Amino acid sequence: MHKIAVIPGDGIGKEVIPAALEVIDAAASGLLEKTEFPWGCDFHVRTGRMMDADGFDQLQKFEAIFLGAIGDPRVPDHVSVWELILPLRQRFDQYVNLRPMRLLPGVTSPLAGRTTKDIDMVCVRENSEGEYGGLGGRMHVGTPHEVAEQTGIFTRRGIERVAKYAFEVAAKRPRRKLASATKSNALQHSMVLWDKVVEEVAKDYPQVEWRKYHVDALAARMVTDPGSIDVIVASNLFGDILTDLGAAVSGSLGVAPSANLNPDRKFPSMFEPIHGSAPDIAGKGIANPIGAIWAGALMLSYLGHTEAHDRIVRAIERVLGEGGPRTPDLGGKGTTKEVAAAVVKAL
């Protein structure tokens, strides 16, 4: 029995997480002991906090965290993100953000003529430092002389460990290719160190074909020739942007999962869909649950139940590939509950 913390959060998170849990329970009956926490923006409106003061201590007791979405117009994004999501990633040293980006059967890419064979990428994003390190400040606020500084933090240790993880992922995939996202032509300190460390790590993986791309060129290649990209390793900011692009070319942000991993397993890892809280459709019952279901499958794989993961992914592929219900973001008229029920049935 695995102890799981569930944080549905805000907006459509409260819809897709219950739907995803129905699928997870169907695939892994009796394996999870779930405890739900009411944290998020609603909690902030009531209490002035995004989570309990001892929230980290409470979550430390769990093997994994299943998160729906965080964000609400009533709470500024920099407050909601910096009082819950990023502190969790940093406090629990979830230094790998793993994001599969695949064109699933039956889904149409906005890129003309692309098939499932053309879009099958994975991004390994550094998740604990970099451009989202949180260092900086503002001076002379509200005056004509206002100044803001945001400092990116890059350490040899941080780059090395995420690069090793990315090369390990690439070595296990059929194509064994890795693209390192950089901008060392303009960022002469942080990205030069990034390039140097990735090149050093690459020497231990001669079986992996790798090269560095300036991040703008890599983004263009993901659109013009996505089949040439296999595994991407990127800094926190670059990975954040590239993975949303990858989800978009895969048909919808609604199908994309992510895993915030502490590979050393000293702390809980966190699993979530990438789509955000989508307040414009919250409460309508039409949010796509596929991203959350797939994130739940990644959680099961992390917990050692790879067969359950594979069954869920095959069920998703069957529903989408055989004309099952789909939500409006994929051009259908299905509801969140109908899609989840179809995946359960396909299991």
PDB file of C-alpha atoms in Angstrom, residues 67-343:
ATOM      1  CA  LEU A  67      -1.528  17.609  -7.905  1.00  0.00           C
ATOM      2  CA  GLY A  68      -4.371  18.944 -10.059  1.00  0.00           C
ATOM      3  CA  ALA A  69      -3.727  22.597 -10.822  1.00  0.00           C
ATOM      4  CA  ILE A  70      -2.904  25.831  -9.058  1.00  0.00           C
ATOM      5  CA  GLY A  71      -4.159  29.247 -10.103  1.00  0.00           C
ATOM      6  CA  ASP A  72      -7.136  31.559  -9.703  1.00  0.00           C
ATOM      7  CA  PRO A  73      -7.746  35.164 -10.821  1.00  0.00           C
ATOM      8  CA  ARG A  74      -8.332  36.136  -7.184  1.00  0.00           C
ATOM      9  CA  VAL A  75      -4.721  35.330  -6.267  1.00  0.00           C
ATOM     10  CA  PRO A  76      -1.782  36.753  -8.272  1.00  0.00           C
ATOM     11  CA  ASP A  77       0.108  34.021 -10.111  1.00  0.00           C
ATOM     12  CA  HIS A  78       3.446  34.928  -8.534  1.00  0.00           C
ATOM     13  CA  VAL A  79       1.822  34.359  -5.128  1.00  0.00           C
ATOM     14  CA  SER A  80       0.173  31.026  -5.928  1.00  0.00           C
ATOM     15  CA  VAL A  81       3.216  29.638  -7.729  1.00  0.00           C
ATOM     16  CA  TRP A  82       5.771  30.840  -5.189  1.00  0.00           C
ATOM     17  CA  GLU A  83       3.791  29.762  -2.137  1.00  0.00           C
ATOM     18  CA  LEU A  84       3.014  26.224  -3.274  1.00  0.00           C
ATOM     19  CA  ILE A  85       4.325  24.724  -6.520  1.00  0.00           C
ATOM     20  CA  LEU A  86       7.897  26.005  -6.607  1.00  0.00           C
ATOM     21  CA  PRO A  87       8.493  25.634  -2.855  1.00  0.00           C
ATOM     22  CA  LEU A  88       7.363  22.004  -3.099  1.00  0.00           C
ATOM     23  CA  ARG A  89       9.728  21.327  -5.974  1.00  0.00           C
ATOM     24  CA  GLN A  90      12.634  22.953  -4.184  1.00  0.00           C
ATOM     25  CA  ARG A  91      11.972  21.786  -0.632  1.00  0.00           C
ATOM     26  CA  PHE A  92      11.596  18.170  -1.774  1.00  0.00           C
ATOM     27  CA  ASP A  93      14.527  18.435  -4.217  1.00  0.00           C
ATOM     28  CA  GLN A  94      12.386  17.383  -7.172  1.00  0.00           C
ATOM     29  CA  TYR A  95      15.214  18.292  -9.504  1.00  0.00           C
ATOM     30  CA  VAL A  96      13.910  16.417 -12.551  1.00  0.00           C
ATOM     31  CA  ASN A  97      10.769  17.538 -14.343  1.00  0.00           C
ATOM     32  CA  LEU A  98       9.979  14.735 -16.768  1.00  0.00           C
ATOM     33  CA  ARG A  99       7.529  15.529 -19.568  1.00  0.00           C
ATOM     34  CA  PRO A 100       6.591  13.101 -22.364  1.00  0.00           C
ATOM     35  CA  MET A 101       5.412  14.841 -25.533  1.00  0.00           C
ATOM     36  CA  ARG A 102       3.722  12.387 -27.900  1.00  0.00           C
ATOM     37  CA  LEU A 103       1.144  12.586 -30.642  1.00  0.00           C
ATOM     38  CA  LEU A 104      -1.348   9.987 -29.446  1.00  0.00           C
ATOM     39  CA  PRO A 105      -3.348   7.800 -31.853  1.00  0.00           C
ATOM     40  CA  GLY A 106      -6.439   9.532 -33.156  1.00  0.00           C
ATOM     41  CA  VAL A 107      -5.221  13.009 -32.200  1.00  0.00           C
ATOM     42  CA  THR A 108      -4.500  15.552 -34.928  1.00  0.00           C
ATOM     43  CA  SER A 109      -1.400  17.693 -34.639  1.00  0.00           C
ATOM     44  CA  PRO A 110      -1.603  21.347 -35.733  1.00  0.00           C
ATOM     45  CA  LEU A 111       1.466  20.496 -37.819  1.00  0.00           C
ATOM     46  CA  ALA A 112       0.131  19.337 -41.179  1.00  0.00           C
ATOM     47  CA  GLY A 113       0.699  15.737 -42.160  1.00  0.00           C
ATOM     48  CA  ARG A 114       2.377  14.604 -38.943  1.00  0.00           C
ATOM     49  CA  THR A 115       1.706  11.121 -37.567  1.00  0.00           C
ATOM     50  CA  THR A 116       2.378   9.374 -34.277  1.00  0.00           C
ATOM     51  CA  LYS A 117       5.792   8.331 -35.633  1.00  0.00           C
ATOM     52  CA  ASP A 118       6.793  11.947 -36.164  1.00  0.00           C
ATOM     53  CA  ILE A 119       6.142  13.319 -32.669  1.00  0.00           C
ATOM     54  CA  ASP A 120       7.557  11.304 -29.784  1.00  0.00           C
ATOM     55  CA  MET A 121       9.751  13.408 -27.518  1.00  0.00           C
ATOM     56  CA  VAL A 122      10.684  13.547 -23.839  1.00  0.00           C
ATOM     57  CA  CYS A 123      11.988  16.598 -22.014  1.00  0.00           C
ATOM     58  CA  VAL A 124      14.148  16.315 -18.911  1.00  0.00           C
ATOM     59  CA  ARG A 125      13.900  19.768 -17.374  1.00  0.00           C
ATOM     60  CA  GLU A 126      16.075  20.968 -14.505  1.00  0.00           C
ATOM     61  CA  ASN A 127      13.497  21.697 -11.846  1.00  0.00           C
ATOM     62  CA  SER A 128      15.159  23.117  -8.747  1.00  0.00           C
ATOM     63  CA  GLU A 129      17.368  26.073  -9.696  1.00  0.00           C
ATOM     64  CA  GLY A 130      18.227  27.948 -12.903  1.00  0.00           C
ATOM     65  CA  GLU A 131      16.072  30.882 -13.927  1.00  0.00           C
ATOM     66  CA  TYR A 132      13.447  29.910 -11.335  1.00  0.00           C
ATOM     67  CA  GLY A 133      15.874  29.977  -8.437  1.00  0.00           C
ATOM     68  CA  GLY A 134      13.878  32.784  -6.831  1.00  0.00           C
ATOM     69  CA  LEU A 135      16.750  35.166  -6.139  1.00  0.00           C
ATOM     70  CA  GLY A 136      16.375  38.855  -6.878  1.00  0.00           C
ATOM     71  CA  GLY A 137      14.354  41.824  -5.775  1.00  0.00           C
ATOM     72  CA  ARG A 138      12.841  45.202  -6.575  1.00  0.00           C
ATOM     73  CA  MET A 139      13.864  48.710  -5.565  1.00  0.00           C
ATOM     74  CA  HIS A 140      12.140  52.085  -5.733  1.00  0.00           C
ATOM     75  CA  VAL A 141       8.804  50.356  -6.208  1.00  0.00           C
ATOM     76  CA  GLY A 142       6.119  52.581  -7.671  1.00  0.00           C
ATOM     77  CA  THR A 143       8.527  55.343  -8.695  1.00  0.00           C
ATOM     78  CA  PRO A 144       9.911  56.246 -12.145  1.00  0.00           C
ATOM     79  CA  HIS A 145      13.210  54.731 -11.028  1.00  0.00           C
ATOM     80  CA  GLU A 146      11.811  51.284 -10.238  1.00  0.00           C
ATOM     81  CA  VAL A 147      14.302  48.451 -10.745  1.00  0.00           C
ATOM     82  CA  ALA A 148      13.820  44.675 -10.779  1.00  0.00           C
ATOM     83  CA  GLU A 149      16.528  42.028 -10.703  1.00  0.00           C
ATOM     84  CA  GLN A 150      15.967  38.307 -11.274  1.00  0.00           C
ATOM     85  CA  THR A 151      19.031  36.131 -10.832  1.00  0.00           C
ATOM     86  CA  GLY A 152      19.451  32.731 -12.450  1.00  0.00           C
ATOM     87  CA  ILE A 153      21.335  30.210 -10.329  1.00  0.00           C
ATOM     88  CA  PHE A 154      23.298  27.466 -12.084  1.00  0.00           C
ATOM     89  CA  THR A 155      25.484  25.045 -10.151  1.00  0.00           C
ATOM     90  CA  ARG A 156      27.774  22.335 -11.453  1.00  0.00           C
ATOM     91  CA  ARG A 157      25.992  19.821  -9.223  1.00  0.00           C
ATOM     92  CA  GLY A 158      22.548  20.884 -10.435  1.00  0.00           C
ATOM     93  CA  ILE A 159      23.484  20.689 -14.120  1.00  0.00           C
ATOM     94  CA  GLU A 160      25.424  17.457 -13.753  1.00  0.00           C
ATOM     95  CA  ARG A 161      22.689  15.491 -12.038  1.00  0.00           C
ATOM     96  CA  VAL A 162      19.943  16.508 -14.475  1.00  0.00           C
ATOM     97  CA  ALA A 163      22.243  15.846 -17.438  1.00  0.00           C
ATOM     98  CA  LYS A 164      23.019  12.360 -16.122  1.00  0.00           C
ATOM     99  CA  TYR A 165      19.320  11.647 -15.736  1.00  0.00           C
ATOM    100  CA  ALA A 166      18.647  12.834 -19.284  1.00  0.00           C
ATOM    101  CA  PHE A 167      21.419  10.713 -20.766  1.00  0.00           C
ATOM    102  CA  GLU A 168      20.081   7.695 -18.868  1.00  0.00           C
ATOM    103  CA  VAL A 169      16.625   8.308 -20.346  1.00  0.00           C
ATOM    104  CA  ALA A 170      18.076   8.701 -23.840  1.00  0.00           C
ATOM    105  CA  ALA A 171      20.169   5.541 -23.498  1.00  0.00           C
ATOM    106  CA  LYS A 172      17.027   3.487 -22.841  1.00  0.00           C
ATOM    107  CA  ARG A 173      15.049   4.821 -25.805  1.00  0.00           C
ATOM    108  CA  PRO A 174      15.292   3.262 -29.285  1.00  0.00           C
ATOM    109  CA  ARG A 175      16.824   6.285 -31.033  1.00  0.00           C
ATOM    110  CA  ARG A 176      19.272   7.169 -28.243  1.00  0.00           C
ATOM    111  CA  LYS A 177      19.489  10.841 -29.166  1.00  0.00           C
ATOM    112  CA  LEU A 178      19.743  13.854 -26.886  1.00  0.00           C
ATOM    113  CA  ALA A 179      19.404  17.575 -27.570  1.00  0.00           C
ATOM    114  CA  SER A 180      20.758  20.046 -25.034  1.00  0.00           C
ATOM    115  CA  ALA A 181      18.994  23.421 -25.020  1.00  0.00           C
ATOM    116  CA  THR A 182      21.404  26.311 -24.542  1.00  0.00           C
ATOM    117  CA  LYS A 183      21.874  30.003 -25.241  1.00  0.00           C
ATOM    118  CA  SER A 184      25.571  30.270 -24.524  1.00  0.00           C
ATOM    119  CA  ASN A 185      26.099  32.745 -27.335  1.00  0.00           C
ATOM    120  CA  ALA A 186      24.255  35.376 -25.277  1.00  0.00           C
ATOM    121  CA  LEU A 187      24.314  34.048 -21.698  1.00  0.00           C
ATOM    122  CA  GLN A 188      28.075  33.933 -21.342  1.00  0.00           C
ATOM    123  CA  HIS A 189      28.188  32.678 -17.762  1.00  0.00           C
ATOM    124  CA  SER A 190      25.259  30.384 -16.942  1.00  0.00           C
ATOM    125  CA  MET A 191      24.883  28.683 -20.301  1.00  0.00           C
ATOM    126  CA  VAL A 192      28.615  28.350 -20.905  1.00  0.00           C
ATOM    127  CA  LEU A 193      28.771  26.389 -17.644  1.00  0.00           C
ATOM    128  CA  TRP A 194      25.719  24.402 -18.760  1.00  0.00           C
ATOM    129  CA  ASP A 195      27.418  23.454 -22.044  1.00  0.00           C
ATOM    130  CA  LYS A 196      30.663  22.519 -20.325  1.00  0.00           C
ATOM    131  CA  VAL A 197      29.036  20.227 -17.769  1.00  0.00           C
ATOM    132  CA  VAL A 198      26.727  18.529 -20.292  1.00  0.00           C
ATOM    133  CA  GLU A 199      29.721  17.846 -22.535  1.00  0.00           C
ATOM    134  CA  GLU A 200      31.598  16.300 -19.612  1.00  0.00           C
ATOM    135  CA  VAL A 201      28.662  14.066 -18.687  1.00  0.00           C
ATOM    136  CA  ALA A 202      28.271  12.994 -22.326  1.00  0.00           C
ATOM    137  CA  LYS A 203      31.646  11.245 -22.213  1.00  0.00           C
ATOM    138  CA  ASP A 204      30.124   8.578 -19.971  1.00  0.00           C
ATOM    139  CA  TYR A 205      27.405   7.832 -22.545  1.00  0.00           C
ATOM    140  CA  PRO A 206      29.122   7.093 -25.866  1.00  0.00           C
ATOM    141  CA  GLN A 207      26.026   5.161 -27.007  1.00  0.00           C
ATOM    142  CA  VAL A 208      23.956   8.366 -27.017  1.00  0.00           C
ATOM    143  CA  GLU A 209      24.205  10.717 -29.988  1.00  0.00           C
ATOM    144  CA  TRP A 210      23.936  14.252 -28.670  1.00  0.00           C
ATOM    145  CA  ARG A 211      24.336  17.858 -29.728  1.00  0.00           C
ATOM    146  CA  LYS A 212      23.579  21.279 -28.348  1.00  0.00           C
ATOM    147  CA  TYR A 213      21.024  23.633 -29.887  1.00  0.00           C
ATOM    148  CA  HIS A 214      20.404  27.263 -29.184  1.00  0.00           C
ATOM    149  CA  VAL A 215      16.988  27.185 -27.563  1.00  0.00           C
ATOM    150  CA  ASP A 216      15.348  29.305 -30.250  1.00  0.00           C
ATOM    151  CA  ALA A 217      16.676  27.010 -32.978  1.00  0.00           C
ATOM    152  CA  LEU A 218      15.490  23.984 -31.006  1.00  0.00           C
ATOM    153  CA  ALA A 219      12.002  25.465 -30.697  1.00  0.00           C
ATOM    154  CA  ALA A 220      11.938  26.009 -34.456  1.00  0.00           C
ATOM    155  CA  ARG A 221      13.094  22.436 -35.079  1.00  0.00           C
ATOM    156  CA  MET A 222      10.308  21.068 -32.836  1.00  0.00           C
ATOM    157  CA  VAL A 223       7.875  22.697 -35.273  1.00  0.00           C
ATOM    158  CA  THR A 224       9.601  22.126 -38.611  1.00  0.00           C
ATOM    159  CA  ASP A 225      11.102  18.675 -37.961  1.00  0.00           C
ATOM    160  CA  PRO A 226       9.826  17.185 -34.670  1.00  0.00           C
ATOM    161  CA  GLY A 227      10.819  13.692 -35.777  1.00  0.00           C
ATOM    162  CA  SER A 228      14.485  14.679 -35.440  1.00  0.00           C
ATOM    163  CA  ILE A 229      14.064  15.294 -31.688  1.00  0.00           C
ATOM    164  CA  ASP A 230      14.085  12.473 -29.148  1.00  0.00           C
ATOM    165  CA  VAL A 231      15.171  13.535 -25.635  1.00  0.00           C
ATOM    166  CA  ILE A 232      15.709  17.152 -24.610  1.00  0.00           C
ATOM    167  CA  VAL A 233      17.633  18.324 -21.562  1.00  0.00           C
ATOM    168  CA  ALA A 234      16.981  21.927 -20.616  1.00  0.00           C
ATOM    169  CA  SER A 235      17.180  24.475 -17.857  1.00  0.00           C
ATOM    170  CA  ASN A 236      14.149  25.380 -15.780  1.00  0.00           C
ATOM    171  CA  LEU A 237      12.900  28.247 -17.961  1.00  0.00           C
ATOM    172  CA  PHE A 238      13.871  26.757 -21.307  1.00  0.00           C
ATOM    173  CA  GLY A 239      12.299  23.433 -20.386  1.00  0.00           C
ATOM    174  CA  ASP A 240       9.105  25.126 -19.240  1.00  0.00           C
ATOM    175  CA  ILE A 241       8.673  26.874 -22.591  1.00  0.00           C
ATOM    176  CA  LEU A 242       9.749  23.976 -24.811  1.00  0.00           C
ATOM    177  CA  THR A 243       7.426  21.489 -23.128  1.00  0.00           C
ATOM    178  CA  ASP A 244       4.370  23.681 -23.609  1.00  0.00           C
ATOM    179  CA  LEU A 245       5.359  23.926 -27.258  1.00  0.00           C
ATOM    180  CA  GLY A 246       5.787  20.153 -27.355  1.00  0.00           C
ATOM    181  CA  ALA A 247       2.327  19.640 -25.888  1.00  0.00           C
ATOM    182  CA  ALA A 248       0.838  22.048 -28.409  1.00  0.00           C
ATOM    183  CA  VAL A 249       2.347  20.264 -31.412  1.00  0.00           C
ATOM    184  CA  SER A 250       1.093  17.004 -29.857  1.00  0.00           C
ATOM    185  CA  GLY A 251      -2.477  18.220 -30.209  1.00  0.00           C
ATOM    186  CA  SER A 252      -3.412  19.813 -26.886  1.00  0.00           C
ATOM    187  CA  LEU A 253      -2.003  20.880 -23.535  1.00  0.00           C
ATOM    188  CA  GLY A 254      -4.864  18.817 -22.121  1.00  0.00           C
ATOM    189  CA  VAL A 255      -3.169  15.498 -22.894  1.00  0.00           C
ATOM    190  CA  ALA A 256       0.266  16.280 -21.471  1.00  0.00           C
ATOM    191  CA  PRO A 257       1.506  14.899 -18.118  1.00  0.00           C
ATOM    192  CA  SER A 258       4.508  15.760 -16.006  1.00  0.00           C
ATOM    193  CA  ALA A 259       6.459  14.216 -13.161  1.00  0.00           C
ATOM    194  CA  ASN A 260       8.457  16.273 -10.638  1.00  0.00           C
ATOM    195  CA  LEU A 261      10.943  13.674  -9.487  1.00  0.00           C
ATOM    196  CA  ASN A 262      13.284  13.291  -6.574  1.00  0.00           C
ATOM    197  CA  PRO A 263      15.238  10.399  -8.124  1.00  0.00           C
ATOM    198  CA  ASP A 264      17.053   9.735  -4.838  1.00  0.00           C
ATOM    199  CA  ARG A 265      13.644   9.087  -3.206  1.00  0.00           C
ATOM    200  CA  LYS A 266      14.604  10.964  -0.051  1.00  0.00           C
ATOM    201  CA  PHE A 267      11.491  13.088  -0.522  1.00  0.00           C
ATOM    202  CA  PRO A 268       8.109  12.574  -2.200  1.00  0.00           C
ATOM    203  CA  SER A 269       7.840  13.156  -5.938  1.00  0.00           C
ATOM    204  CA  MET A 270       4.919  15.073  -7.429  1.00  0.00           C
ATOM    205  CA  PHE A 271       2.798  14.255 -10.482  1.00  0.00           C
ATOM    206  CA  GLU A 272       0.518  16.655 -12.356  1.00  0.00           C
ATOM    207  CA  PRO A 273      -0.985  17.509 -15.731  1.00  0.00           C
ATOM    208  CA  ILE A 274       0.637  20.566 -17.284  1.00  0.00           C
ATOM    209  CA  HIS A 275      -2.486  22.401 -18.430  1.00  0.00           C
ATOM    210  CA  GLY A 276      -3.047  24.686 -15.440  1.00  0.00           C
ATOM    211  CA  SER A 277      -6.321  25.570 -13.740  1.00  0.00           C
ATOM    212  CA  ALA A 278      -8.073  26.930 -16.888  1.00  0.00           C
ATOM    213  CA  PRO A 279     -10.561  29.192 -15.044  1.00  0.00           C
ATOM    214  CA  ASP A 280     -12.363  29.935 -18.322  1.00  0.00           C
ATOM    215  CA  ILE A 281     -13.769  26.394 -18.478  1.00  0.00           C
ATOM    216  CA  ALA A 282     -13.720  25.465 -14.778  1.00  0.00           C
ATOM    217  CA  GLY A 283     -17.021  24.052 -13.585  1.00  0.00           C
ATOM    218  CA  LYS A 284     -18.267  23.193 -17.069  1.00  0.00           C
ATOM    219  CA  GLY A 285     -17.247  19.531 -16.895  1.00  0.00           C
ATOM    220  CA  ILE A 286     -15.438  19.639 -20.240  1.00  0.00           C
ATOM    221  CA  ALA A 287     -11.795  19.696 -19.119  1.00  0.00           C
ATOM    222  CA  ASN A 288      -9.617  17.048 -20.713  1.00  0.00           C
ATOM    223  CA  PRO A 289      -8.682  14.440 -18.069  1.00  0.00           C
ATOM    224  CA  ILE A 290      -6.093  12.663 -20.251  1.00  0.00           C
ATOM    225  CA  GLY A 291      -3.136  14.692 -18.939  1.00  0.00           C
ATOM    226  CA  ALA A 292      -4.104  13.927 -15.339  1.00  0.00           C
ATOM    227  CA  ILE A 293      -4.742  10.253 -16.120  1.00  0.00           C
ATOM    228  CA  TRP A 294      -1.358   9.961 -17.810  1.00  0.00           C
ATOM    229  CA  ALA A 295       0.299  11.768 -14.887  1.00  0.00           C
ATOM    230  CA  GLY A 296      -1.310   9.193 -12.597  1.00  0.00           C
ATOM    231  CA  ALA A 297       0.153   6.456 -14.765  1.00  0.00           C
ATOM    232  CA  LEU A 298       3.604   8.034 -14.386  1.00  0.00           C
ATOM    233  CA  MET A 299       3.064   8.004 -10.631  1.00  0.00           C
ATOM    234  CA  LEU A 300       2.269   4.291 -10.694  1.00  0.00           C
ATOM    235  CA  SER A 301       5.405   3.627 -12.732  1.00  0.00           C
ATOM    236  CA  TYR A 302       7.473   5.607 -10.223  1.00  0.00           C
ATOM    237  CA  LEU A 303       5.975   3.506  -7.426  1.00  0.00           C
ATOM    238  CA  GLY A 304       7.082   0.340  -9.206  1.00  0.00           C
ATOM    239  CA  HIS A 305       3.879  -0.639 -10.993  1.00  0.00           C
ATOM    240  CA  THR A 306       5.018  -0.395 -14.604  1.00  0.00           C
ATOM    241  CA  GLU A 307       2.392  -2.860 -15.797  1.00  0.00           C
ATOM    242  CA  ALA A 308      -0.396  -0.643 -14.460  1.00  0.00           C
ATOM    243  CA  HIS A 309       1.239   2.344 -16.146  1.00  0.00           C
ATOM    244  CA  ASP A 310       1.390   0.520 -19.463  1.00  0.00           C
ATOM    245  CA  ARG A 311      -2.227  -0.616 -19.209  1.00  0.00           C
ATOM    246  CA  ILE A 312      -3.419   2.945 -18.614  1.00  0.00           C
ATOM    247  CA  VAL A 313      -1.423   4.333 -21.531  1.00  0.00           C
ATOM    248  CA  ARG A 314      -2.726   1.584 -23.825  1.00  0.00           C
ATOM    249  CA  ALA A 315      -6.276   2.354 -22.665  1.00  0.00           C
ATOM    250  CA  ILE A 316      -5.806   6.059 -23.443  1.00  0.00           C
ATOM    251  CA  GLU A 317      -4.487   5.165 -26.888  1.00  0.00           C
ATOM    252  CA  ARG A 318      -7.419   2.859 -27.501  1.00  0.00           C
ATOM    253  CA  VAL A 319     -10.046   5.429 -26.522  1.00  0.00           C
ATOM    254  CA  LEU A 320      -8.511   8.165 -28.657  1.00  0.00           C
ATOM    255  CA  GLY A 321      -7.471   5.911 -31.518  1.00  0.00           C
ATOM    256  CA  GLU A 322     -10.795   4.106 -31.874  1.00  0.00           C
ATOM    257  CA  GLY A 323     -13.061   7.142 -31.925  1.00  0.00           C
ATOM    258  CA  GLY A 324     -14.040   7.212 -28.260  1.00  0.00           C
ATOM    259  CA  PRO A 325     -15.311  10.339 -26.532  1.00  0.00           C
ATOM    260  CA  ARG A 326     -13.024  13.347 -26.493  1.00  0.00           C
ATOM    261  CA  THR A 327     -13.285  16.776 -24.962  1.00  0.00           C
ATOM    262  CA  PRO A 328     -13.656  20.052 -26.923  1.00  0.00           C
ATOM    263  CA  ASP A 329      -9.914  20.808 -26.918  1.00  0.00           C
ATOM    264  CA  LEU A 330      -9.536  17.732 -29.142  1.00  0.00           C
ATOM    265  CA  GLY A 331     -12.489  18.649 -31.308  1.00  0.00           C
ATOM    266  CA  GLY A 332     -15.096  16.526 -29.542  1.00  0.00           C
ATOM    267  CA  LYS A 333     -18.165  17.042 -27.387  1.00  0.00           C
ATOM    268  CA  GLY A 334     -17.353  14.634 -24.581  1.00  0.00           C
ATOM    269  CA  THR A 335     -17.266  15.519 -20.911  1.00  0.00           C
ATOM    270  CA  THR A 336     -14.499  14.962 -18.389  1.00  0.00           C
ATOM    271  CA  LYS A 337     -16.432  12.109 -16.805  1.00  0.00           C
ATOM    272  CA  GLU A 338     -17.288  10.477 -20.126  1.00  0.00           C
ATOM    273  CA  VAL A 339     -13.659  10.371 -21.233  1.00  0.00           C
ATOM    274  CA  ALA A 340     -12.503   8.948 -17.902  1.00  0.00           C
ATOM    275  CA  ALA A 341     -15.276   6.320 -17.976  1.00  0.00           C
ATOM    276  CA  ALA A 342     -14.224   5.316 -21.471  1.00  0.00           C
ATOM    277  CA  VAL A 343     -10.631   4.847 -20.344  1.00  0.00           C
TER     278      VAL A 343
END
